[in-house]
């Protein structure tokens, strides 16, 4: 009965979305307030109905209702509760339901919190948001029903993919989807503004908090996914330029450009067309990612390999959404541009360079991701575009961006004195050069690009800290009061820029100076790496709730002194008929000692295990940098959420006083 309730709620949500997609838009065109206000009621109703459907599917997983085909294919009665819950979105149908749940959630949030948004803009925005809902709810109802029954029901399920039975992957998809789908409401604001024919600083203020919310969540989702890949997959890497990794990274890059562009629109009433275009393209890349993951084009640990015919439906949605919005942009945007002028050396110019570099980096990643797919579709030839291409094309674009990030906050609006700014940054430049020389010495001369990257990361870190110290006058009396008076968004910017610098240091160190050893091991085998000596002591079986593991014990010493013991595992899941690697990691700020095991396939190695040992310098700087980015975004969001779009409350003027201009 509960699954039928969920299916009925989903059908009613489709009706609510249809009403929301038409009536408020007509009301805005005719000036009918009652029709425009219907957007709020229908948005809240749609969200409530989809919440019921999502609860119904989750309950089916929790109670192991094997009359539901989706539960049969992705769950098992012995699976721990947290992974039963995660199984709700660990498949095509369930993740699509999560997608529309978050989509409706953003619409409901605008309906509930957007009291200060003009009625016509709010109605059009919620109507456009409903257009997207209609497309995806109908896709789910007609082609991907999560509540399909199976009869007779099996005694037990087929289990969730073992790779997904991990706490990181339980949290990663919801965070990623809030980021992906969160950009939908920014897209809706942009299309509504194009229909209305007006973009102004107030529009940018209304858009910024939603952009920040999506960007912050997407940052956390990508970081968590990278961390999961690092410790779970057993290869010791944290990023492989996998196509499905790329389709989450591209919206993040353009979303970063959108954040900065919206600042210029808000502060200087310029970059209006550019901001609108970025809002459209950012969500378009999110839709492209949805198509790639669900079309059957790719086989990946992240992808849903489903019937390619479903991809045709999503391709149609892409054509309507992207093509329609870009056509509207081409028609309306030329009449919108205007605003203040600025000199070639100014904060506006710095942010423009920032946006152009981010857009170029996105185009590079997009080309490398889609080219193999187009080539295979046209010629049938299969090629792989991997890390060498992306590293060669992406890194040279990003390094200049880091330099600009260090200079930009020192520039003033409209016109700036570049010579004066560079003079103030002499100390940061000197520290960066010294740091690069120290790295060059410690790493015995290379790689050169890695040394340069470390120097630029130090430059950004010191320049960002110097800008904050100067802004709050840290070493003068009353500094704490000035820090508290500063807008939270300005502190958020500082944290985010520091996060980028720290992240670059981690990416550079763990990539350029990683040590890697693969050996066949049996009890008594000793391996040396990065000054550590690891002794393979034993391997023992261990029973898990729904798996059987072989757990190795390795003793780690350094210069004859005991350091720690590591316990890598190899797990076999009998029901799923697959296995996973559980790595063991000794984590320090200087670097990680990383160990994983696998049964050898080589002849003549019977009784031995394949032992992979890595030492990854500075790898934890990646996660620390990501935390700084998320904290920066969250701090900025807490500032904007309190005052976005709301008129400032001012104290009553004294009697007889002349109002200030």
XYZ file of C-alpha atoms in Angstrom:
661
model
C 0.000 0.000 0.000
C 2.810 2.433 0.866
C 4.512 2.114 -2.580
C 1.150 2.834 -4.258
C 0.795 5.897 -2.023
C 4.234 7.052 -3.200
C 3.324 6.507 -6.845
C 0.039 8.374 -6.397
C 1.832 11.278 -4.684
C 4.304 11.406 -7.581
C 1.464 11.614 -10.090
C -0.200 14.403 -8.107
C 3.158 16.220 -7.966
C 3.245 16.134 -11.769
C -0.196 17.783 -11.874
C 0.909 20.423 -9.349
C 4.024 21.102 -11.444
C 1.910 21.500 -14.594
C -0.306 24.049 -12.850
C 2.755 25.862 -11.477
C 4.384 25.957 -14.902
C 1.453 27.709 -16.599
C -0.764 29.723 -14.259
C 1.839 32.002 -12.574
C 3.466 32.800 -15.936
C 0.104 33.835 -17.377
C -0.604 35.824 -14.229
C 2.668 37.729 -14.563
C 1.913 38.490 -18.223
C -1.592 39.765 -17.412
C -0.837 41.403 -14.073
C -3.187 39.031 -12.235
C -1.940 38.914 -8.616
C -4.078 35.911 -7.672
C -2.622 33.792 -10.457
C 0.902 34.929 -9.611
C 0.444 34.035 -5.926
C -0.683 30.551 -6.953
C 2.996 29.817 -7.655
C 3.726 29.737 -3.929
C 0.926 27.318 -3.071
C 1.670 24.991 -5.992
C 5.433 25.029 -5.263
C 4.844 24.059 -1.634
C 2.271 21.432 -2.635
C 4.625 19.934 -5.220
C 7.421 19.704 -2.649
C 5.141 18.082 -0.051
C 3.908 15.482 -2.552
C 7.400 14.558 -3.719
C 8.493 14.360 -0.068
C 5.732 11.778 0.482
C 6.949 9.780 -2.528
C 10.561 9.955 -1.339
C 9.525 8.842 2.160
C 7.545 5.930 0.685
C 10.571 4.655 -1.250
C 12.916 5.107 1.709
C 10.520 3.236 3.985
C 10.425 0.369 1.481
C 14.199 0.110 1.788
C 14.236 0.363 5.572
C 11.685 -2.454 6.040
C 13.177 -4.518 3.158
C 9.960 -4.589 1.144
C 10.973 -7.025 -1.576
C 7.690 -6.612 -3.401
C 9.239 -3.428 -4.851
C 11.570 -4.200 -7.765
C 13.833 -1.248 -6.956
C 14.421 -2.608 -3.433
C 15.047 -6.133 -4.761
C 17.732 -4.890 -7.149
C 19.543 -2.644 -4.668
C 19.122 -3.965 -1.130
C 19.465 -6.996 1.131
C 17.998 -7.856 4.515
C 21.462 -8.237 6.118
C 22.687 -4.849 4.950
C 23.332 -2.275 7.745
C 20.550 0.298 8.179
C 22.616 3.269 6.959
C 23.240 1.509 3.649
C 19.597 0.491 3.336
C 18.774 4.196 3.555
C 21.570 5.069 1.121
C 20.203 2.436 -1.250
C 17.230 4.751 -1.775
C 19.390 6.937 -4.025
C 22.045 4.372 -4.986
C 20.289 3.525 -8.264
C 18.810 5.208 -11.318
C 15.181 5.483 -10.229
C 15.872 6.382 -6.614
C 18.525 8.955 -7.436
C 16.144 10.523 -9.952
C 13.530 10.799 -7.204
C 16.151 12.501 -5.004
C 16.896 14.819 -7.963
C 13.276 16.001 -8.260
C 12.895 16.148 -4.461
C 15.773 18.640 -4.262
C 14.488 20.461 -7.352
C 11.091 20.939 -5.732
C 12.814 21.841 -2.471
C 14.575 24.818 -4.025
C 11.308 25.982 -5.556
C 9.561 25.673 -2.193
C 12.419 27.576 -0.507
C 12.014 30.500 -2.915
C 8.248 30.418 -2.375
C 8.658 30.438 1.408
C 11.713 32.662 1.955
C 11.516 34.967 -1.058
C 9.094 37.432 0.492
C 11.070 40.438 -0.720
C 11.308 39.297 -4.339
C 8.975 41.274 -6.645
C 5.781 39.348 -7.235
C 6.095 39.110 -11.033
C 9.749 37.965 -10.939
C 8.954 35.420 -8.236
C 5.996 34.044 -10.207
C 8.032 33.710 -13.403
C 10.967 32.125 -11.547
C 8.781 29.496 -9.893
C 7.026 28.844 -13.191
C 10.329 28.201 -14.980
C 11.398 25.950 -12.095
C 8.173 24.005 -12.599
C 8.971 23.536 -16.313
C 12.063 21.612 -15.229
C 10.023 19.631 -12.697
C 7.467 18.646 -15.323
C 10.228 17.269 -17.541
C 11.882 15.153 -14.867
C 8.780 13.992 -12.995
C 7.196 12.883 -16.265
C 10.456 11.113 -17.170
C 10.277 9.243 -13.890
C 6.554 8.435 -14.037
C 6.608 7.138 -17.620
C 10.072 5.549 -17.963
C 11.702 5.155 -14.537
C 9.035 4.336 -11.970
C 10.740 3.626 -8.598
C 7.626 1.874 -7.237
C 7.267 -0.935 -9.792
C 6.077 -4.114 -8.048
C 7.463 -7.628 -8.549
C 5.444 -10.815 -8.109
C 6.104 -13.252 -6.636
C 8.525 -11.359 -4.367
C 11.929 -13.005 -3.784
C 12.990 -14.046 -0.295
C 15.822 -11.521 -0.331
C 17.373 -8.789 -2.458
C 20.388 -8.637 -4.765
C 22.285 -6.198 -2.502
C 23.608 -2.708 -3.216
C 26.816 -2.329 -5.217
C 29.514 -2.990 -2.557
C 31.460 0.079 -3.681
C 28.497 2.189 -2.586
C 28.304 0.579 0.860
C 30.427 3.254 2.454
C 29.574 6.231 4.644
C 31.246 8.598 2.173
C 28.983 7.405 -0.636
C 25.941 7.547 1.648
C 26.445 11.318 2.026
C 28.154 12.193 -1.263
C 25.148 11.949 -3.673
C 22.768 14.188 -1.681
C 25.451 16.879 -1.349
C 26.328 16.609 -5.025
C 22.677 16.769 -6.062
C 21.975 19.832 -3.924
C 24.815 21.452 -5.853
C 23.764 20.182 -9.282
C 20.090 20.871 -8.835
C 20.606 24.029 -6.799
C 21.810 25.802 -9.900
C 18.341 25.146 -11.368
C 16.842 27.971 -9.314
C 19.584 30.340 -10.518
C 18.770 29.227 -14.074
C 15.089 29.918 -13.369
C 15.903 33.397 -12.055
C 17.944 34.057 -15.209
C 15.233 32.890 -17.625
C 12.598 34.823 -15.665
C 14.747 37.964 -15.911
C 15.104 37.461 -19.670
C 11.337 37.072 -20.042
C 10.791 40.159 -17.910
C 13.510 42.060 -19.757
C 15.216 43.450 -16.668
C 18.421 42.617 -14.803
C 19.642 44.990 -12.101
C 21.681 44.947 -8.861
C 18.600 43.872 -6.892
C 18.250 40.801 -9.144
C 21.908 39.940 -8.463
C 21.321 40.232 -4.705
C 18.385 37.814 -4.934
C 20.403 35.349 -7.006
C 23.623 35.300 -4.977
C 22.475 33.307 -1.914
C 21.027 30.542 -4.075
C 24.232 30.426 -6.114
C 26.274 30.272 -2.924
C 24.129 27.471 -1.498
C 24.501 25.365 -4.650
C 28.221 26.102 -5.022
C 28.991 25.302 -1.380
C 27.120 22.007 -1.495
C 28.698 21.028 -4.813
C 32.142 21.810 -3.356
C 31.439 19.556 -0.381
C 30.062 16.818 -2.637
C 33.054 16.823 -4.989
C 35.483 16.884 -2.054
C 33.717 13.998 -0.325
C 33.640 11.993 -3.555
C 37.350 12.572 -4.046
C 38.053 11.459 -0.485
C 35.926 8.338 -1.015
C 37.800 7.439 -4.207
C 41.093 7.894 -2.359
C 40.475 5.521 0.529
C 37.917 3.120 -0.974
C 39.015 2.189 -4.504
C 42.470 1.007 -3.466
C 44.535 2.740 -6.164
C 45.630 5.625 -3.940
C 44.425 8.389 -6.246
C 41.902 11.107 -5.498
C 41.094 12.317 -9.039
C 41.343 10.483 -12.342
C 39.594 12.896 -14.740
C 36.907 10.262 -15.115
C 34.095 11.648 -17.373
C 31.610 11.417 -14.521
C 34.013 13.283 -12.242
C 34.348 15.908 -14.947
C 30.613 16.487 -15.309
C 30.451 17.488 -11.642
C 33.596 19.599 -11.884
C 32.465 21.678 -14.880
C 29.379 23.174 -13.168
C 31.629 23.946 -10.194
C 34.054 25.892 -12.398
C 31.321 27.899 -14.112
C 29.465 28.280 -10.812
C 32.604 29.883 -9.374
C 32.687 32.297 -12.303
C 28.965 32.993 -11.790
C 29.527 33.886 -8.131
C 32.164 36.455 -9.039
C 30.189 37.826 -11.977
C 27.101 38.330 -9.791
C 29.235 40.429 -7.424
C 30.052 42.836 -10.259
C 26.401 43.004 -11.313
C 25.389 43.759 -7.741
C 28.118 46.290 -6.979
C 28.543 48.021 -10.343
C 25.417 47.151 -12.381
C 27.520 45.670 -15.163
C 28.388 42.160 -16.479
C 24.601 41.629 -16.660
C 24.544 39.623 -19.897
C 27.607 37.661 -18.783
C 25.988 36.782 -15.455
C 22.785 35.628 -17.165
C 24.761 33.509 -19.637
C 26.809 31.908 -16.857
C 23.615 31.068 -14.944
C 22.213 29.338 -18.036
C 25.415 27.484 -18.898
C 26.108 26.327 -15.337
C 22.773 24.540 -15.046
C 23.068 23.350 -18.647
C 26.276 21.542 -17.662
C 24.417 20.000 -14.719
C 21.794 18.701 -17.164
C 24.563 17.429 -19.432
C 26.005 15.525 -16.501
C 22.602 13.991 -15.805
C 22.382 12.870 -19.443
C 25.876 11.356 -19.484
C 25.366 9.465 -16.222
C 21.929 8.074 -17.171
C 22.155 7.553 -20.925
C 24.234 4.370 -20.892
C 27.066 6.154 -22.721
C 29.564 5.457 -19.961
C 30.513 2.647 -17.628
C 31.919 4.086 -14.411
C 31.850 3.481 -10.678
C 29.779 6.694 -10.572
C 27.445 6.077 -13.519
C 24.040 4.409 -13.809
C 24.413 2.038 -16.775
C 20.775 1.979 -17.898
C 18.755 1.550 -21.076
C 20.101 4.061 -23.654
C 16.506 4.779 -24.760
C 16.048 6.650 -21.508
C 18.930 8.870 -22.531
C 16.923 9.985 -25.588
C 14.248 11.393 -23.270
C 16.836 13.344 -21.271
C 18.448 14.471 -24.523
C 15.098 15.962 -25.507
C 14.913 17.765 -22.165
C 18.415 19.102 -22.768
C 17.472 20.358 -26.211
C 14.392 22.179 -24.922
C 16.010 23.583 -21.774
C 19.385 24.587 -23.155
C 18.291 25.471 -26.674
C 15.255 27.421 -25.531
C 17.097 29.389 -22.851
C 20.013 30.246 -25.161
C 17.603 31.356 -27.891
C 15.845 33.584 -25.362
C 19.229 34.931 -24.263
C 20.216 35.727 -27.854
C 16.975 37.668 -28.281
C 16.889 39.575 -25.000
C 20.467 39.998 -23.765
C 21.670 42.709 -26.202
C 19.142 45.165 -24.781
C 20.185 44.553 -21.168
C 23.846 45.500 -21.036
C 24.851 48.764 -19.495
C 26.054 49.983 -16.161
C 29.257 51.625 -15.024
C 32.431 51.864 -17.040
C 35.740 50.630 -15.662
C 39.417 50.963 -16.488
C 41.576 48.065 -17.727
C 43.211 48.029 -14.286
C 40.354 47.688 -11.788
C 38.573 45.097 -9.704
C 36.011 44.657 -12.473
C 38.800 43.854 -14.925
C 40.351 41.398 -12.469
C 37.037 39.592 -12.054
C 36.566 39.566 -15.828
C 39.952 37.853 -16.250
C 38.929 35.442 -13.501
C 35.737 34.571 -15.403
C 37.453 34.180 -18.753
C 40.081 31.832 -17.323
C 37.442 29.744 -15.548
C 35.335 29.576 -18.709
C 38.385 28.518 -20.745
C 39.254 25.837 -18.192
C 35.657 24.576 -18.353
C 35.796 24.442 -22.156
C 39.027 22.441 -21.970
C 37.497 19.880 -19.619
C 34.318 19.751 -21.735
C 36.282 19.065 -24.916
C 38.330 16.304 -23.288
C 35.186 14.718 -21.861
C 32.985 14.780 -24.970
C 35.530 14.240 -27.754
C 35.880 10.450 -27.191
C 32.075 10.118 -27.122
C 31.614 12.053 -30.363
C 34.446 10.177 -32.054
C 32.969 6.801 -31.115
C 29.498 7.879 -32.263
C 30.796 9.084 -35.649
C 33.583 6.628 -36.494
C 33.130 3.753 -34.048
C 36.711 4.212 -32.825
C 37.248 4.118 -29.082
C 39.909 6.338 -27.547
C 40.642 7.391 -24.004
C 41.426 10.978 -23.043
C 43.084 10.734 -19.648
C 45.108 12.684 -17.097
C 47.991 13.661 -19.450
C 45.651 15.701 -21.669
C 43.770 17.327 -18.803
C 46.898 18.118 -16.827
C 48.557 19.653 -19.881
C 45.495 21.701 -20.815
C 44.019 22.587 -17.425
C 46.998 23.410 -15.206
C 48.531 26.168 -17.408
C 45.149 27.938 -17.351
C 44.690 27.690 -13.601
C 48.127 28.894 -12.509
C 47.607 32.430 -13.927
C 44.196 32.407 -12.259
C 45.868 31.875 -8.871
C 48.100 34.876 -9.505
C 45.097 37.051 -10.352
C 43.278 35.789 -7.238
C 46.103 37.139 -5.097
C 46.030 40.573 -6.739
C 42.261 41.022 -7.275
C 41.143 41.829 -3.700
C 43.674 44.669 -3.531
C 42.219 46.376 -6.617
C 39.634 49.108 -6.202
C 36.432 49.418 -8.216
C 36.395 51.437 -11.474
C 40.117 52.296 -11.500
C 43.133 50.965 -9.593
C 46.828 51.739 -9.307
C 48.532 48.510 -10.352
C 52.009 49.756 -9.466
C 50.847 50.651 -5.974
C 49.147 47.281 -5.525
C 52.212 45.339 -6.652
C 54.348 47.434 -4.318
C 52.176 46.359 -1.400
C 52.581 42.733 -2.456
C 56.392 42.716 -2.526
C 56.578 40.767 0.733
C 54.155 38.110 -0.549
C 56.158 37.800 -3.763
C 59.441 37.448 -1.848
C 58.011 34.761 0.441
C 56.648 32.856 -2.570
C 60.037 32.927 -4.333
C 61.856 31.767 -1.209
C 59.301 28.987 -0.689
C 59.712 27.827 -4.298
C 63.493 27.735 -3.907
C 63.172 25.725 -0.682
C 60.862 23.245 -2.435
C 63.316 23.066 -5.351
C 66.124 22.252 -2.919
C 64.173 19.688 -0.883
C 62.890 17.861 -3.960
C 66.299 17.900 -5.669
C 65.223 20.094 -8.529
C 61.793 19.282 -9.763
C 59.497 18.736 -11.453
C 59.738 22.378 -12.490
C 55.992 22.886 -12.982
C 55.299 21.437 -9.529
C 57.817 23.781 -7.920
C 56.221 26.752 -9.731
C 52.752 25.605 -8.618
C 53.880 25.392 -4.985
C 55.367 28.881 -5.221
C 52.158 30.317 -6.684
C 50.056 28.558 -4.027
C 52.215 30.126 -1.308
C 51.840 33.487 -3.108
C 48.046 33.208 -3.008
C 48.061 32.128 0.640
C 50.295 34.994 1.802
C 48.610 37.620 -0.409
C 45.160 36.583 0.865
C 46.310 36.725 4.485
C 47.951 40.118 3.874
C 44.760 41.532 2.346
C 42.709 40.408 5.354
C 45.254 41.768 7.849
C 45.274 45.102 6.015
C 41.499 45.267 5.788
C 40.870 44.674 9.498
C 44.047 46.560 10.600
C 44.934 43.549 12.703
C 47.874 45.060 14.551
C 46.124 48.254 15.566
C 43.891 48.823 18.574
C 40.239 47.874 18.139
C 41.043 45.068 15.659
C 38.527 42.636 17.163
C 35.702 45.164 16.836
C 36.654 45.781 13.203
C 36.730 42.039 12.525
C 33.216 41.675 13.933
C 31.943 44.650 11.900
C 33.254 43.235 8.643
C 30.562 41.576 6.481
C 30.651 37.817 6.817
C 30.876 37.555 3.043
C 34.276 39.292 3.098
C 35.576 36.809 5.681
C 34.072 34.014 3.585
C 36.017 35.231 0.548
C 39.250 35.123 2.560
C 38.586 31.585 3.786
C 37.703 30.383 0.283
C 40.857 31.865 -1.272
C 42.974 30.313 1.485
C 41.210 27.030 0.771
C 42.162 27.201 -2.904
C 45.812 27.841 -1.996
C 45.923 24.935 0.477
C 44.132 22.631 -1.981
C 46.644 23.429 -4.731
C 49.500 22.630 -2.364
C 47.921 19.261 -1.589
C 47.215 18.451 -5.239
C 50.761 19.366 -6.248
C 52.528 17.507 -3.446
C 50.495 14.305 -3.734
C 50.836 14.207 -7.534
C 54.425 15.298 -8.145
C 56.258 13.552 -5.312
C 54.195 10.436 -4.692
C 56.099 7.163 -4.165
C 54.452 3.898 -5.207
C 55.548 0.269 -4.713
C 53.685 -2.907 -5.753
C 54.989 -6.226 -4.430
C 53.939 -9.854 -3.888
C 53.867 -10.436 -0.137
C 53.471 -13.285 2.329
C 54.058 -13.365 6.100
C 57.558 -12.081 6.783
C 57.874 -9.950 3.603
C 59.483 -6.511 4.206
C 59.071 -3.432 2.021
C 60.765 -0.038 2.348
C 59.283 3.257 1.173
C 59.920 6.931 2.059
C 62.065 5.941 5.061
C 59.439 3.516 6.445
C 59.863 -0.261 6.710
C 56.668 -2.330 6.505
C 56.601 -5.982 7.575
C 53.748 -8.199 6.374
C 52.922 -10.161 9.559
C 49.758 -12.153 8.825
C 46.378 -12.264 7.130
C 43.210 -13.496 8.844
C 39.536 -13.998 7.863
C 36.857 -11.806 9.420
C 33.060 -12.051 9.145
C 31.101 -8.863 8.409
C 27.318 -8.300 8.402
C 26.993 -9.057 4.669
C 30.568 -9.802 3.614
C 33.616 -11.947 4.381
C 36.946 -10.142 4.724
C 40.603 -11.077 4.651
C 42.406 -8.660 6.994
C 46.172 -8.220 6.726
C 48.406 -6.950 9.539
C 51.469 -4.876 8.688
C 53.974 -3.575 11.219
C 55.420 -0.144 10.369
C 58.776 1.073 11.690
C 61.071 4.003 10.948
C 64.779 3.970 11.803
C 64.083 0.850 13.873
C 61.401 2.574 15.968
C 57.810 1.309 15.998
C 55.409 3.688 14.226
C 52.034 1.928 13.885
C 50.220 -1.152 12.633
C 48.076 -1.080 9.479
C 45.164 -3.390 8.668
C 44.144 -3.345 4.979
C 41.223 -5.571 3.971
C 39.880 -7.418 0.984
C 36.095 -7.892 1.278
C 33.959 -10.375 -0.652
C 30.180 -9.835 -0.857
C 28.620 -13.250 -1.639
C 25.157 -11.966 -2.573
C 26.429 -9.273 -4.947
C 29.163 -11.597 -6.208
C 31.837 -8.896 -6.048
C 34.675 -7.669 -3.859
C 36.122 -4.382 -2.612
C 39.405 -3.114 -1.257
C 39.513 -1.398 2.132
C 42.790 0.479 2.354
C 44.679 1.211 5.570
C 46.111 4.711 5.902
C 48.480 6.350 8.364
C 47.556 9.998 8.073
C 49.825 12.907 8.969
C 49.980 16.504 7.801
C 53.293 15.801 6.046
C 51.871 12.877 4.069
C 49.991 9.573 4.110
C 51.346 6.057 4.224
C 48.747 4.126 2.213
C 48.425 0.327 1.976
C 45.985 -1.912 0.086
C 45.935 -5.632 -0.691
C 44.604 -7.790 -3.508
C 44.920 -11.430 -4.407
C 47.579 -11.839 -7.125
C 46.705 -12.966 -10.620
C 50.300 -13.671 -11.658
C 51.455 -17.233 -12.148
C 53.953 -18.547 -9.645
C 52.696 -16.242 -6.888
C 50.387 -18.710 -5.155
C 49.951 -18.030 -1.462
C 51.087 -14.448 -1.861
C 49.093 -11.226 -1.870
C 49.525 -8.202 -4.072
C 50.589 -5.448 -1.717
C 50.376 -1.843 -2.894
C 52.121 0.773 -0.759
C 52.143 4.506 -1.440
C 53.519 7.556 0.272
C 51.590 10.682 -0.696
C 53.090 13.963 0.542
C 50.662 16.735 1.598
C 47.613 14.800 0.410
C 45.595 15.841 3.473
C 45.957 19.464 2.362
C 43.342 18.540 -0.262
C 40.695 17.834 2.355
C 41.774 20.767 4.535
C 41.512 23.091 1.533
C 38.065 21.728 0.713
C 36.931 22.352 4.299
C 38.141 25.966 4.022
C 36.189 26.368 0.773
C 33.007 24.991 2.340
C 33.451 27.120 5.465
C 34.020 30.191 3.297
C 30.899 29.523 1.271
C 28.825 28.792 4.373
C 30.028 31.947 6.146
C 29.208 34.064 3.107
C 25.824 32.392 2.831
C 24.998 33.146 6.452
C 25.621 36.814 5.720
C 23.615 37.021 2.513
C 20.715 34.963 3.806
C 19.989 37.492 6.553
C 19.773 40.556 4.367
C 19.402 39.543 0.731
C 16.735 41.537 -1.076
C 15.513 43.186 2.105
C 15.487 46.938 2.555
C 17.843 48.104 5.224
C 16.217 49.300 8.383
C 17.378 52.769 9.299
C 16.983 54.721 12.490
C 14.468 57.597 12.403
C 16.143 60.864 11.428
C 16.140 63.696 13.977
C 13.403 66.248 13.516
C 14.460 68.886 11.025
C 17.341 66.854 9.634
C 17.933 66.807 5.880
C 17.918 63.305 4.367
C 21.297 62.269 2.983
C 21.509 61.631 -0.731
